[in-house]
Amino acid sequence: MTEQTLFPHVAETSLSGLAFAAVRGLLMHEAEEHDLTLSTNTEKMVRMSTEYGDLSFQDIKGGVKAVAMSKRADTLFILKESLVESISHFAPELVETLVWSDASLHQGHPPNFQFATVKSVRAIGGDFMRVVLHVEDVRNFVDSAIHFRIILPAVGDTLPEWPTVNEKGVTVWPKGDKALHRPVYTVRRADIAAKELEFDVFLHAGGRTTEWAKAAVKGSKIGLTGPGGGGIPKTNRIAVYADETAFPAVARLLEGLPRDSTGKIVVMADGGEACGYIFPEHPRLKPEWVKRNAGEGLAAQAIADQKDHADHMLWFASEKEDVAQVRAFCSGANIDTKQHYIATYWSR
Ligand SMILES: Cc1cc2nc3c(=O)[nH]c(=O)nc-3n(C[C@H](O)[C@H](O)[C@H](O)COP(=O)(O)OP(=O)(O)OC[C@H]3O[C@@H](n4cnc5c(N)ncnc54)[C@H](O)[C@@H]3O)c2cc1C
């Protein structure tokens, strides 16, 4: 299959003034953090494969040429956005000068952005709220990627501004008082016919989404972007370790994994099962509840369990420091990145 058939949607841009060696270092770090594959990694070129397609970076005179390649137009846009997001942390001044070769194709709101209105909000257990949104088009949310970002205006802003794509093909997000809050959540259920998208919010102190969910009423308007992130792993041997923020993702795993899957599911909450989150039934995988601060901790348990589950995929999602411990263990033990999903879901 030719490259053109595999990835019919392509866009490129120049990252002027950037040193290729620095970009390469950043990509190697990103690949390690997000379990991505570098199919080419030389002193002149790096190519990274992601869920949405490939990104390649080439050393050129005066900077770096970046090319994004994807199967679909919407996933190409997501790829480009992820690149711009990384650059905004690494070299924010460069974002202002970046021009995409397909800039003329986009105008108005970004293609992966939609408005959503609240249909219902209800408590589940003491620690979670389930939100059902009306979203015009959820076709892309029933596919392999199970995460998205909710886009919340600043508290009290009754005339919010929403993101737009500028003439260079780059999304411009409102700044200052108009800055939008964009945390990642998991699609618990998407229904194309009913135009519904459902997600579960873990209620935690000081959380802006927590405050929003508690105050939300039928008709409240927000934005969302997505889908994004990983999906249900293709395996039937898995060892899962998750805290509350990843319970909705674990629920999706229990629904989506093959019925003959074996392994274990360890879920941690302050009061264990008393948190009231209900997981779907799976014939062979039953969640084992652990209480936070009551034992060795999620990371230590995942690492200790490796001796019995080395032939299972390791799926770990929790707080940043726990994630760092598990990642360091896997890297030290040379565990193939295809054999694990290790993701930071929140940080203290
Ligand atoms: C791929 C992915 C999927 C996710 N899916 C979900 C999901 O379905 N449901 C869900 O509830 N969360 C989910 N999360 C986690 C969620 O994005 C974070 O918890 C995020 O910080 C929530 O934003 P906020 O507006 O509540 O808090 P913010 O206003 O961003 O943060 C306020 C304070 O809360 C603290 N904080 C954030 N999370 C927690 C926590 N869990 N416990 C204690 N303190 C916390 C922060 O350190 C900060 O000090 C997911 C994260 C990722 C990466």
mmCIF file of C-alpha atoms and ligand atoms in Angstrom:
data_model
loop_
_atom_site.group_PDB
_atom_site.id
_atom_site.type_symbol
_atom_site.label_atom_id
_atom_site.label_comp_id
_atom_site.label_asym_id
_atom_site.label_seq_id
_atom_site.Cartn_x
_atom_site.Cartn_y
_atom_site.Cartn_z
ATOM 1 C CA MET A 1 0.000 0.000 0.000
ATOM 2 C CA THR A 2 1.423 3.409 -0.926
ATOM 3 C CA GLU A 3 1.800 6.207 1.587
ATOM 4 C CA GLN A 4 -0.817 8.230 -0.335
ATOM 5 C CA THR A 5 -3.380 5.391 -0.006
ATOM 6 C CA LEU A 6 -2.576 4.812 3.651
ATOM 7 C CA PHE A 7 -2.666 8.513 4.565
ATOM 8 C CA PRO A 8 -4.635 10.511 1.973
ATOM 9 C CA HIS A 9 -4.770 13.604 4.214
ATOM 10 C CA VAL A 10 -1.472 15.457 4.605
ATOM 11 C CA ALA A 11 -0.431 18.899 5.857
ATOM 12 C CA GLU A 12 2.981 20.379 6.479
ATOM 13 C CA THR A 13 4.527 23.370 8.194
ATOM 14 C CA SER A 14 7.998 24.786 8.877
ATOM 15 C CA LEU A 15 9.180 25.264 12.434
ATOM 16 C CA SER A 16 11.626 28.073 11.724
ATOM 17 C CA GLY A 17 14.548 28.605 14.019
ATOM 18 C CA LEU A 18 14.109 25.318 15.887
ATOM 19 C CA ALA A 19 17.120 23.039 16.267
ATOM 20 C CA PHE A 20 16.345 19.545 14.977
ATOM 21 C CA ALA A 21 18.277 17.938 17.858
ATOM 22 C CA ALA A 22 16.003 19.678 20.398
ATOM 23 C CA VAL A 23 12.855 18.580 18.549
ATOM 24 C CA ARG A 24 14.183 15.032 18.363
ATOM 25 C CA GLY A 25 14.828 15.022 22.128
ATOM 26 C CA LEU A 26 11.278 16.246 22.767
ATOM 27 C CA LEU A 27 9.808 13.568 20.494
ATOM 28 C CA MET A 28 11.766 10.810 22.172
ATOM 29 C CA HIS A 29 10.428 12.036 25.520
ATOM 30 C CA GLU A 30 6.833 12.252 24.178
ATOM 31 C CA ALA A 31 7.121 8.764 22.679
ATOM 32 C CA GLU A 32 8.192 7.383 26.060
ATOM 33 C CA GLU A 33 5.470 9.307 27.970
ATOM 34 C CA HIS A 34 2.648 8.247 25.655
ATOM 35 C CA ASP A 35 3.860 4.813 24.559
ATOM 36 C CA LEU A 36 4.213 5.923 20.928
ATOM 37 C CA THR A 37 6.370 4.247 18.294
ATOM 38 C CA LEU A 38 9.213 6.050 16.512
ATOM 39 C CA SER A 39 9.358 4.241 13.164
ATOM 40 C CA THR A 40 12.301 6.392 12.014
ATOM 41 C CA ASN A 41 14.761 7.963 14.429
ATOM 42 C CA THR A 42 17.948 9.304 12.836
ATOM 43 C CA GLU A 43 20.020 12.492 13.167
ATOM 44 C CA LYS A 44 18.096 13.972 10.210
ATOM 45 C CA MET A 45 14.578 12.629 10.570
ATOM 46 C CA VAL A 46 12.122 11.338 13.174
ATOM 47 C CA ARG A 47 8.759 9.765 12.393
ATOM 48 C CA MET A 48 6.209 9.039 15.093
ATOM 49 C CA SER A 49 3.135 6.811 14.748
ATOM 50 C CA THR A 50 0.051 7.752 16.739
ATOM 51 C CA GLU A 51 -3.579 6.652 17.013
ATOM 52 C CA TYR A 52 -4.487 9.299 14.408
ATOM 53 C CA GLY A 53 -1.702 8.905 11.883
ATOM 54 C CA ASP A 54 1.971 9.783 11.601
ATOM 55 C CA LEU A 55 3.991 12.913 12.312
ATOM 56 C CA SER A 56 7.382 13.283 10.685
ATOM 57 C CA PHE A 57 10.071 15.844 11.417
ATOM 58 C CA GLN A 58 12.980 16.569 9.116
ATOM 59 C CA ASP A 59 16.097 18.669 9.623
ATOM 60 C CA ILE A 60 15.983 21.461 7.013
ATOM 61 C CA LYS A 61 17.996 24.646 6.529
ATOM 62 C CA GLY A 62 16.944 27.177 9.180
ATOM 63 C CA GLY A 63 14.619 24.872 11.105
ATOM 64 C CA VAL A 64 12.502 21.758 11.017
ATOM 65 C CA LYS A 65 9.855 20.617 8.520
ATOM 66 C CA ALA A 66 6.887 18.920 10.174
ATOM 67 C CA VAL A 67 4.455 16.762 8.182
ATOM 68 C CA ALA A 68 1.187 15.370 9.562
ATOM 69 C CA MET A 69 -0.429 12.431 7.741
ATOM 70 C CA SER A 70 -3.764 10.836 8.483
ATOM 71 C CA LYS A 71 -6.549 8.608 7.154
ATOM 72 C CA ARG A 72 -9.299 11.196 7.705
ATOM 73 C CA ALA A 73 -9.570 14.984 7.544
ATOM 74 C CA ASP A 74 -10.831 15.297 11.151
ATOM 75 C CA THR A 75 -8.065 13.095 12.573
ATOM 76 C CA LEU A 76 -5.487 15.074 10.565
ATOM 77 C CA PHE A 77 -6.724 18.192 12.345
ATOM 78 C CA ILE A 78 -6.391 16.473 15.758
ATOM 79 C CA LEU A 79 -2.816 15.449 14.889
ATOM 80 C CA LYS A 80 -1.929 19.009 13.885
ATOM 81 C CA GLU A 81 -3.503 20.335 17.072
ATOM 82 C CA SER A 82 -1.499 17.936 19.243
ATOM 83 C CA LEU A 83 1.670 19.166 17.564
ATOM 84 C CA VAL A 84 0.754 22.830 18.105
ATOM 85 C CA GLU A 85 -0.107 22.048 21.746
ATOM 86 C CA SER A 86 3.354 20.496 22.311
ATOM 87 C CA ILE A 87 5.058 23.442 20.603
ATOM 88 C CA SER A 88 3.101 25.896 22.753
ATOM 89 C CA HIS A 89 4.837 24.413 25.838
ATOM 90 C CA PHE A 90 8.232 24.062 24.189
ATOM 91 C CA ALA A 91 8.494 27.269 22.089
ATOM 92 C CA PRO A 92 5.301 29.353 22.577
ATOM 93 C CA GLU A 93 6.521 32.213 20.343
ATOM 94 C CA LEU A 94 6.678 29.822 17.399
ATOM 95 C CA VAL A 95 2.931 29.111 17.488
ATOM 96 C CA GLU A 96 2.314 32.699 16.309
ATOM 97 C CA THR A 97 4.413 32.153 13.171
ATOM 98 C CA LEU A 98 3.291 28.649 12.246
ATOM 99 C CA VAL A 99 1.380 28.277 8.932
ATOM 100 C CA TRP A 100 -0.198 24.962 7.823
ATOM 101 C CA SER A 101 -0.170 24.120 4.103
ATOM 102 C CA ASP A 102 -3.922 23.267 4.208
ATOM 103 C CA ALA A 103 -4.907 26.447 6.121
ATOM 104 C CA SER A 104 -7.464 27.507 3.497
ATOM 105 C CA LEU A 105 -9.595 24.398 4.229
ATOM 106 C CA HIS A 106 -10.636 25.551 7.699
ATOM 107 C CA GLN A 107 -12.478 28.550 9.040
ATOM 108 C CA GLY A 108 -14.784 29.228 11.980
ATOM 109 C CA HIS A 109 -14.643 26.821 14.922
ATOM 110 C CA PRO A 110 -12.125 23.951 14.755
ATOM 111 C CA PRO A 111 -13.587 20.843 13.029
ATOM 112 C CA ASN A 112 -13.171 18.766 16.200
ATOM 113 C CA PHE A 113 -15.081 21.345 18.316
ATOM 114 C CA GLN A 114 -18.819 21.152 18.999
ATOM 115 C CA PHE A 115 -21.292 22.858 21.264
ATOM 116 C CA ALA A 116 -23.130 20.695 23.775
ATOM 117 C CA THR A 117 -26.077 21.298 26.071
ATOM 118 C CA VAL A 118 -26.771 19.495 29.304
ATOM 119 C CA LYS A 119 -29.738 17.106 29.140
ATOM 120 C CA SER A 120 -29.396 15.786 32.684
ATOM 121 C CA VAL A 121 -27.006 15.609 35.646
ATOM 122 C CA ARG A 122 -27.383 13.155 38.516
ATOM 123 C CA ALA A 123 -25.333 11.868 41.419
ATOM 124 C CA ILE A 124 -23.982 8.318 41.221
ATOM 125 C CA GLY A 125 -22.806 7.139 44.609
ATOM 126 C CA GLY A 126 -21.496 9.911 46.821
ATOM 127 C CA ASP A 127 -18.410 10.757 44.805
ATOM 128 C CA PHE A 128 -19.489 10.983 41.156
ATOM 129 C CA MET A 129 -21.961 12.775 38.934
ATOM 130 C CA ARG A 130 -23.195 11.457 35.600
ATOM 131 C CA VAL A 131 -23.745 14.113 32.920
ATOM 132 C CA VAL A 132 -25.742 13.495 29.754
ATOM 133 C CA LEU A 133 -25.075 16.011 26.986
ATOM 134 C CA HIS A 134 -26.977 16.717 23.800
ATOM 135 C CA VAL A 135 -24.327 16.778 21.042
ATOM 136 C CA GLU A 136 -25.353 17.134 17.409
ATOM 137 C CA ASP A 137 -22.831 14.660 15.955
ATOM 138 C CA VAL A 138 -21.331 11.885 18.090
ATOM 139 C CA ARG A 139 -20.402 9.570 15.189
ATOM 140 C CA ASN A 140 -16.680 9.908 15.922
ATOM 141 C CA PHE A 141 -17.207 9.098 19.607
ATOM 142 C CA VAL A 142 -18.415 5.528 19.146
ATOM 143 C CA ASP A 143 -15.157 4.545 17.477
ATOM 144 C CA SER A 144 -11.813 3.522 18.920
ATOM 145 C CA ALA A 145 -10.885 6.700 20.850
ATOM 146 C CA ILE A 146 -12.786 7.012 24.118
ATOM 147 C CA HIS A 147 -11.702 10.385 25.523
ATOM 148 C CA PHE A 148 -12.583 14.021 24.861
ATOM 149 C CA ARG A 149 -12.165 17.465 26.424
ATOM 150 C CA ILE A 150 -14.998 19.452 27.906
ATOM 151 C CA ILE A 151 -14.632 23.172 27.312
ATOM 152 C CA LEU A 152 -15.868 25.282 30.198
ATOM 153 C CA PRO A 153 -16.061 29.092 30.227
ATOM 154 C CA ALA A 154 -14.554 30.949 33.204
ATOM 155 C CA VAL A 155 -16.863 31.019 36.221
ATOM 156 C CA GLY A 156 -19.409 33.833 35.870
ATOM 157 C CA ASP A 157 -18.607 34.512 32.195
ATOM 158 C CA THR A 158 -22.036 34.777 30.582
ATOM 159 C CA LEU A 159 -20.637 35.838 27.195
ATOM 160 C CA PRO A 160 -17.855 33.309 26.601
ATOM 161 C CA GLU A 161 -15.677 33.331 23.508
ATOM 162 C CA TRP A 162 -15.067 29.992 21.781
ATOM 163 C CA PRO A 163 -12.037 28.747 19.810
ATOM 164 C CA THR A 164 -11.625 29.670 16.140
ATOM 165 C CA VAL A 165 -9.205 28.606 13.417
ATOM 166 C CA ASN A 166 -7.089 31.519 12.151
ATOM 167 C CA GLU A 167 -5.981 32.154 8.555
ATOM 168 C CA LYS A 168 -2.836 30.087 9.187
ATOM 169 C CA GLY A 169 -4.851 26.981 10.100
ATOM 170 C CA VAL A 170 -4.048 27.183 13.826
ATOM 171 C CA THR A 171 -6.717 27.141 16.545
ATOM 172 C CA VAL A 172 -6.806 30.318 18.611
ATOM 173 C CA TRP A 173 -7.992 29.831 22.167
ATOM 174 C CA PRO A 174 -9.347 32.843 24.114
ATOM 175 C CA LYS A 175 -6.888 34.171 26.706
ATOM 176 C CA GLY A 176 -6.967 36.113 30.001
ATOM 177 C CA ASP A 177 -10.445 36.561 31.525
ATOM 178 C CA LYS A 178 -11.903 34.664 28.581
ATOM 179 C CA ALA A 179 -9.603 31.616 28.938
ATOM 180 C CA LEU A 180 -11.496 28.335 28.754
ATOM 181 C CA HIS A 181 -10.923 25.320 31.040
ATOM 182 C CA ARG A 182 -10.296 22.139 29.007
ATOM 183 C CA PRO A 183 -9.899 18.994 31.129
ATOM 184 C CA VAL A 184 -9.966 15.499 29.610
ATOM 185 C CA TYR A 185 -12.903 13.151 30.325
ATOM 186 C CA THR A 186 -13.965 9.703 29.146
ATOM 187 C CA VAL A 187 -16.991 9.015 27.001
ATOM 188 C CA ARG A 188 -19.045 6.629 29.125
ATOM 189 C CA ARG A 189 -21.707 6.222 26.428
ATOM 190 C CA ALA A 190 -22.388 7.809 23.025
ATOM 191 C CA ASP A 191 -25.665 7.358 21.170
ATOM 192 C CA ILE A 192 -25.698 8.540 17.568
ATOM 193 C CA ALA A 193 -29.485 8.362 17.107
ATOM 194 C CA ALA A 194 -30.303 10.095 20.393
ATOM 195 C CA LYS A 195 -27.444 12.620 19.843
ATOM 196 C CA GLU A 196 -26.237 11.933 23.383
ATOM 197 C CA LEU A 197 -22.833 11.768 25.001
ATOM 198 C CA GLU A 198 -22.575 10.695 28.643
ATOM 199 C CA PHE A 199 -19.624 11.123 31.016
ATOM 200 C CA ASP A 200 -18.919 10.674 34.727
ATOM 201 C CA VAL A 201 -17.256 13.348 36.843
ATOM 202 C CA PHE A 202 -15.302 12.331 39.947
ATOM 203 C CA LEU A 203 -16.074 15.015 42.538
ATOM 204 C CA HIS A 204 -12.917 16.329 44.184
ATOM 205 C CA ALA A 205 -12.103 19.393 46.289
ATOM 206 C CA GLY A 206 -11.289 22.511 44.296
ATOM 207 C CA GLY A 207 -12.181 20.965 40.927
ATOM 208 C CA ARG A 208 -13.597 23.418 38.417
ATOM 209 C CA THR A 209 -15.467 20.614 36.654
ATOM 210 C CA THR A 210 -16.808 19.449 40.022
ATOM 211 C CA GLU A 211 -18.192 22.933 40.684
ATOM 212 C CA TRP A 212 -19.563 23.137 37.158
ATOM 213 C CA ALA A 213 -21.304 19.723 37.411
ATOM 214 C CA LYS A 214 -22.876 20.592 40.765
ATOM 215 C CA ALA A 215 -24.290 23.816 39.326
ATOM 216 C CA ALA A 216 -25.209 22.503 35.848
ATOM 217 C CA VAL A 217 -28.878 22.408 34.883
ATOM 218 C CA LYS A 218 -30.775 21.173 31.844
ATOM 219 C CA GLY A 219 -29.859 23.498 28.960
ATOM 220 C CA SER A 220 -26.454 24.634 30.331
ATOM 221 C CA LYS A 221 -24.192 25.197 27.320
ATOM 222 C CA ILE A 222 -20.565 24.102 27.045
ATOM 223 C CA GLY A 223 -18.135 23.117 24.298
ATOM 224 C CA LEU A 224 -16.221 19.933 23.666
ATOM 225 C CA THR A 225 -13.359 18.750 21.480
ATOM 226 C CA GLY A 226 -12.511 15.237 20.506
ATOM 227 C CA PRO A 227 -12.383 12.388 20.375
ATOM 228 C CA GLY A 228 -8.829 11.859 21.575
ATOM 229 C CA GLY A 229 -6.486 9.508 23.378
ATOM 230 C CA GLY A 230 -6.396 5.741 23.411
ATOM 231 C CA GLY A 231 -9.165 3.225 23.106
ATOM 232 C CA ILE A 232 -9.914 -0.316 24.251
ATOM 233 C CA PRO A 233 -6.721 -2.382 23.975
ATOM 234 C CA LYS A 234 -6.801 -5.347 21.612
ATOM 235 C CA THR A 235 -5.989 -8.093 24.067
ATOM 236 C CA ASN A 236 -7.684 -10.735 26.162
ATOM 237 C CA ARG A 237 -5.041 -10.777 28.915
ATOM 238 C CA ILE A 238 -4.906 -7.600 30.951
ATOM 239 C CA ALA A 239 -3.954 -6.316 34.414
ATOM 240 C CA VAL A 240 -5.703 -3.007 35.167
ATOM 241 C CA TYR A 241 -4.934 -0.524 37.978
ATOM 242 C CA ALA A 242 -7.020 2.635 38.241
ATOM 243 C CA ASP A 243 -8.073 5.376 40.614
ATOM 244 C CA GLU A 244 -11.442 7.210 40.501
ATOM 245 C CA THR A 245 -10.598 9.409 37.493
ATOM 246 C CA ALA A 246 -10.082 6.265 35.426
ATOM 247 C CA PHE A 247 -13.197 4.384 36.615
ATOM 248 C CA PRO A 248 -15.198 5.473 33.529
ATOM 249 C CA ALA A 249 -12.370 4.201 31.307
ATOM 250 C CA VAL A 250 -12.291 0.909 33.264
ATOM 251 C CA ALA A 251 -16.070 0.646 32.767
ATOM 252 C CA ARG A 252 -15.487 1.015 29.011
ATOM 253 C CA LEU A 253 -12.802 -1.693 29.175
ATOM 254 C CA LEU A 254 -15.149 -4.081 30.968
ATOM 255 C CA GLU A 255 -17.760 -3.518 28.257
ATOM 256 C CA GLY A 256 -15.316 -3.641 25.356
ATOM 257 C CA LEU A 257 -12.816 -6.395 26.200
ATOM 258 C CA PRO A 258 -13.461 -9.890 24.838
ATOM 259 C CA ARG A 259 -15.695 -12.028 27.058
ATOM 260 C CA ASP A 260 -12.936 -14.634 27.476
ATOM 261 C CA SER A 261 -10.432 -12.055 28.836
ATOM 262 C CA THR A 262 -8.446 -12.990 31.907
ATOM 263 C CA GLY A 263 -6.330 -10.976 34.339
ATOM 264 C CA LYS A 264 -7.233 -8.601 37.132
ATOM 265 C CA ILE A 265 -8.834 -5.231 37.736
ATOM 266 C CA VAL A 266 -7.719 -3.235 40.793
ATOM 267 C CA VAL A 267 -9.679 -0.052 41.518
ATOM 268 C CA MET A 268 -8.719 2.411 44.243
ATOM 269 C CA ALA A 269 -10.885 5.006 45.996
ATOM 270 C CA ASP A 270 -10.677 6.748 49.411
ATOM 271 C CA GLY A 271 -13.310 4.499 50.959
ATOM 272 C CA GLY A 272 -13.020 1.652 48.450
ATOM 273 C CA GLU A 273 -16.359 0.310 47.205
ATOM 274 C CA ALA A 274 -18.233 2.822 49.402
ATOM 275 C CA CYS A 275 -17.549 5.472 46.738
ATOM 276 C CA GLY A 276 -20.582 3.999 44.989
ATOM 277 C CA TYR A 277 -19.282 3.669 41.432
ATOM 278 C CA ILE A 278 -20.966 0.751 39.648
ATOM 279 C CA PHE A 279 -18.912 -1.170 37.084
ATOM 280 C CA PRO A 280 -20.493 -3.211 34.299
ATOM 281 C CA GLU A 281 -20.439 -6.999 34.707
ATOM 282 C CA HIS A 282 -17.764 -8.994 32.872
ATOM 283 C CA PRO A 283 -17.887 -12.823 33.019
ATOM 284 C CA ARG A 284 -14.248 -13.212 34.082
ATOM 285 C CA LEU A 285 -12.939 -9.831 35.240
ATOM 286 C CA LYS A 286 -14.256 -8.632 38.626
ATOM 287 C CA PRO A 287 -13.015 -5.320 40.058
ATOM 288 C CA GLU A 288 -11.033 -5.723 43.306
ATOM 289 C CA TRP A 289 -11.537 -2.659 45.488
ATOM 290 C CA VAL A 290 -8.688 -1.150 47.495
ATOM 291 C CA LYS A 291 -8.816 1.808 49.859
ATOM 292 C CA ARG A 292 -6.413 4.697 49.296
ATOM 293 C CA ASN A 293 -3.715 4.905 52.035
ATOM 294 C CA ALA A 294 -4.728 1.501 53.384
ATOM 295 C CA GLY A 295 -2.022 -0.630 51.811
ATOM 296 C CA GLU A 296 1.017 -0.569 49.620
ATOM 297 C CA GLY A 297 -0.490 1.834 47.041
ATOM 298 C CA LEU A 298 -1.581 1.322 43.456
ATOM 299 C CA ALA A 299 1.858 1.643 41.829
ATOM 300 C CA ALA A 300 3.520 -0.774 44.263
ATOM 301 C CA GLN A 301 0.727 -3.286 43.763
ATOM 302 C CA ALA A 302 0.934 -3.080 39.964
ATOM 303 C CA ILE A 303 4.700 -3.589 40.117
ATOM 304 C CA ALA A 304 4.479 -6.488 42.588
ATOM 305 C CA ASP A 305 1.779 -8.190 40.491
ATOM 306 C CA GLN A 306 4.058 -8.217 37.459
ATOM 307 C CA LYS A 307 5.670 -11.447 38.639
ATOM 308 C CA ASP A 308 2.346 -13.254 38.093
ATOM 309 C CA HIS A 309 1.068 -11.177 35.172
ATOM 310 C CA ALA A 310 4.142 -10.598 33.024
ATOM 311 C CA ASP A 311 2.264 -12.098 30.060
ATOM 312 C CA HIS A 312 -0.679 -9.693 30.511
ATOM 313 C CA MET A 313 -0.977 -6.191 29.166
ATOM 314 C CA LEU A 314 -0.426 -3.675 31.978
ATOM 315 C CA TRP A 315 -3.055 -0.885 31.997
ATOM 316 C CA PHE A 316 -2.347 1.795 34.611
ATOM 317 C CA ALA A 317 -4.083 5.198 34.984
ATOM 318 C CA SER A 318 -3.836 7.345 38.074
ATOM 319 C CA GLU A 319 -1.993 10.287 39.657
ATOM 320 C CA LYS A 320 1.243 11.563 38.095
ATOM 321 C CA GLU A 321 3.665 10.317 40.787
ATOM 322 C CA ASP A 322 2.225 6.778 40.776
ATOM 323 C CA VAL A 323 2.419 6.791 37.009
ATOM 324 C CA ALA A 324 6.094 7.845 37.122
ATOM 325 C CA GLN A 325 6.898 4.875 39.414
ATOM 326 C CA VAL A 326 5.205 2.363 37.131
ATOM 327 C CA ARG A 327 6.750 3.896 34.030
ATOM 328 C CA ALA A 328 10.231 3.742 35.591
ATOM 329 C CA PHE A 329 9.661 0.088 36.506
ATOM 330 C CA CYS A 330 8.550 -0.823 32.950
ATOM 331 C CA SER A 331 11.413 1.038 31.372
ATOM 332 C CA GLY A 332 13.923 -0.635 33.771
ATOM 333 C CA ALA A 333 12.402 -4.054 33.059
ATOM 334 C CA ASN A 334 12.482 -3.369 29.284
ATOM 335 C CA ILE A 335 8.775 -4.114 28.922
ATOM 336 C CA ASP A 336 7.693 -3.514 25.317
ATOM 337 C CA THR A 337 5.652 -0.280 25.114
ATOM 338 C CA LYS A 338 2.995 -2.181 23.104
ATOM 339 C CA GLN A 339 2.493 -4.325 26.224
ATOM 340 C CA HIS A 340 1.373 -1.415 28.416
ATOM 341 C CA TYR A 341 -0.795 1.689 28.664
ATOM 342 C CA ILE A 342 0.466 3.913 31.477
ATOM 343 C CA ALA A 343 -1.211 7.307 31.678
ATOM 344 C CA THR A 344 -1.327 10.297 34.007
ATOM 345 C CA TYR A 345 -4.995 11.150 34.573
ATOM 346 C CA TRP A 346 -4.413 13.952 37.082
ATOM 347 C CA SER A 347 -1.665 15.639 39.098
ATOM 348 C CA ARG A 348 -1.591 17.003 42.622
HETATM 349 C C1 LIG B 1 -7.367 10.301 29.358
HETATM 350 C C2 LIG B 1 -8.042 10.894 30.601
HETATM 351 C C3 LIG B 1 -9.349 10.554 30.906
HETATM 352 C C4 LIG B 1 -9.976 11.059 32.050
HETATM 353 N N1 LIG B 1 -11.276 10.718 32.314
HETATM 354 C C5 LIG B 1 -11.888 11.204 33.406
HETATM 355 C C6 LIG B 1 -13.264 10.886 33.702
HETATM 356 O O1 LIG B 1 -13.949 10.236 32.903
HETATM 357 N N2 LIG B 1 -13.809 11.368 34.858
HETATM 358 C C7 LIG B 1 -13.085 12.134 35.731
HETATM 359 O O2 LIG B 1 -13.627 12.533 36.780
HETATM 360 N N3 LIG B 1 -11.797 12.478 35.473
HETATM 361 C C8 LIG B 1 -11.194 12.048 34.340
HETATM 362 N N4 LIG B 1 -9.897 12.403 34.064
HETATM 363 C C9 LIG B 1 -9.177 13.231 35.040
HETATM 364 C C10 LIG B 1 -9.483 14.708 34.908
HETATM 365 O O3 LIG B 1 -9.128 15.184 33.616
HETATM 366 C C11 LIG B 1 -8.649 15.476 35.961
HETATM 367 O O4 LIG B 1 -9.000 15.060 37.261
HETATM 368 C C12 LIG B 1 -8.808 16.979 35.810
HETATM 369 O O5 LIG B 1 -7.843 17.623 36.588
HETATM 370 C C13 LIG B 1 -10.168 17.417 36.280
HETATM 371 O O6 LIG B 1 -10.254 18.806 36.163
HETATM 372 P P1 LIG B 1 -11.023 19.699 37.211
HETATM 373 O O7 LIG B 1 -11.668 20.765 36.424
HETATM 374 O O8 LIG B 1 -11.930 18.848 38.041
HETATM 375 O O9 LIG B 1 -9.898 20.190 38.175
HETATM 376 P P2 LIG B 1 -8.949 21.471 38.016
HETATM 377 O O10 LIG B 1 -9.764 22.689 38.215
HETATM 378 O O11 LIG B 1 -8.174 21.309 36.759
HETATM 379 O O12 LIG B 1 -7.955 21.254 39.199
HETATM 380 C C14 LIG B 1 -8.212 21.755 40.491
HETATM 381 C C15 LIG B 1 -7.387 21.006 41.507
HETATM 382 O O13 LIG B 1 -7.891 19.697 41.588
HETATM 383 C C16 LIG B 1 -6.820 18.785 41.681
HETATM 384 N N5 LIG B 1 -7.282 17.496 41.160
HETATM 385 C C17 LIG B 1 -7.485 17.132 39.879
HETATM 386 N N6 LIG B 1 -7.931 15.868 39.813
HETATM 387 C C18 LIG B 1 -8.002 15.417 41.100
HETATM 388 C C19 LIG B 1 -8.388 14.193 41.694
HETATM 389 N N7 LIG B 1 -8.786 13.158 40.953
HETATM 390 N N8 LIG B 1 -8.348 14.087 43.032
HETATM 391 C C20 LIG B 1 -7.956 15.125 43.803
HETATM 392 N N9 LIG B 1 -7.567 16.319 43.300
HETATM 393 C C21 LIG B 1 -7.600 16.463 41.965
HETATM 394 C C22 LIG B 1 -5.706 19.421 40.870
HETATM 395 O O14 LIG B 1 -4.451 19.011 41.327
HETATM 396 C C23 LIG B 1 -5.915 20.889 41.143
HETATM 397 O O15 LIG B 1 -5.171 21.265 42.279
HETATM 398 C C24 LIG B 1 -9.269 11.932 32.911
HETATM 399 C C25 LIG B 1 -7.956 12.305 32.580
HETATM 400 C C26 LIG B 1 -7.357 11.797 31.445
HETATM 401 C C27 LIG B 1 -5.942 12.211 31.098
#
